[in-house]
Amino acid sequence: MAVGVGRLRILVLSGAIVALLLAALATVLSPAPVVAQESNLDPVETSTPTPEPTPQPTPEPTPE
């Protein structure tokens, strides 16, 4: 089975194109990666600290 240089080049290029298309298709159809969710169980892991509540001023007693 003698294959000419031009025919061999076409076979190699078409094979590469098919391989790239299959890789792109596999990438599109693959499931999305699972992203770890932040949990509130460990307070050290939180990115922003919860602010302390500001103390409210106590009202002055009115003289009777």
Short mmCIF file of C-alpha atoms in Angstrom, two decimals:
data_model
loop_
_atom_site.label_atom_id
_atom_site.label_comp_id
_atom_site.label_asym_id
_atom_site.label_seq_id
_atom_site.Cartn_x
_atom_site.Cartn_y
_atom_site.Cartn_z
CA MET A 1 0.00 0.00 0.00
CA ALA A 2 1.98 2.93 -1.29
CA VAL A 3 0.85 6.32 0.01
CA GLY A 4 2.18 9.47 -1.61
CA VAL A 5 3.63 12.34 0.41
CA GLY A 6 0.69 14.61 -0.36
CA ARG A 7 -1.84 11.97 0.65
CA LEU A 8 0.10 11.23 3.84
CA ARG A 9 0.15 14.93 4.76
CA ILE A 10 -3.63 15.15 4.28
CA LEU A 11 -4.16 12.04 6.43
CA VAL A 12 -1.98 13.42 9.24
CA LEU A 13 -3.62 16.86 9.18
CA SER A 14 -7.15 15.46 9.08
CA GLY A 15 -6.29 13.11 11.95
CA ALA A 16 -4.97 16.03 13.99
CA ILE A 17 -8.12 18.04 13.29
CA VAL A 18 -10.33 15.14 14.33
CA ALA A 19 -8.29 14.69 17.53
CA LEU A 20 -8.66 18.39 18.39
CA LEU A 21 -12.40 18.28 17.74
CA LEU A 22 -12.79 15.21 19.95
CA ALA A 23 -10.78 16.87 22.73
CA ALA A 24 -12.95 20.00 22.50
CA LEU A 25 -16.11 17.90 22.57
CA ALA A 26 -14.90 15.96 25.60
CA THR A 27 -14.09 19.24 27.37
CA VAL A 28 -17.55 20.65 26.68
CA LEU A 29 -19.35 17.49 27.78
CA SER A 30 -17.29 16.92 30.94
CA PRO A 31 -19.04 17.77 34.22
CA ALA A 32 -18.18 21.01 35.96
CA PRO A 33 -15.58 20.76 38.73
CA VAL A 34 -16.96 20.66 42.26
CA VAL A 35 -16.09 23.84 44.15
CA ALA A 36 -15.70 23.54 47.91
CA GLN A 37 -18.36 25.47 49.81
CA GLU A 38 -17.47 27.68 52.77
CA SER A 39 -18.90 26.32 55.96
CA ASN A 40 -19.68 28.30 59.09
CA LEU A 41 -18.58 25.44 61.33
CA ASP A 42 -15.01 26.67 61.69
CA PRO A 43 -14.78 30.41 62.50
CA VAL A 44 -11.07 30.45 61.58
CA GLU A 45 -11.95 29.76 57.93
CA THR A 46 -14.17 32.85 57.49
CA SER A 47 -12.73 35.49 55.22
CA THR A 48 -14.38 38.54 56.82
CA PRO A 49 -14.84 38.83 60.58
CA THR A 50 -18.28 39.63 61.89
CA PRO A 51 -18.37 43.17 63.30
CA GLU A 52 -19.02 43.64 66.98
CA PRO A 53 -22.40 45.22 67.79
CA THR A 54 -22.09 48.89 68.68
CA PRO A 55 -23.27 49.67 72.23
CA GLN A 56 -26.39 51.80 72.39
CA PRO A 57 -26.27 54.85 74.71
CA THR A 58 -28.42 54.47 77.80
CA PRO A 59 -31.06 57.18 78.14
CA GLU A 60 -30.73 59.60 81.06
CA PRO A 61 -33.38 59.10 83.77
CA THR A 62 -35.79 62.01 83.89
CA PRO A 63 -36.18 63.64 87.33
CA GLU A 64 -39.68 63.52 88.76
#
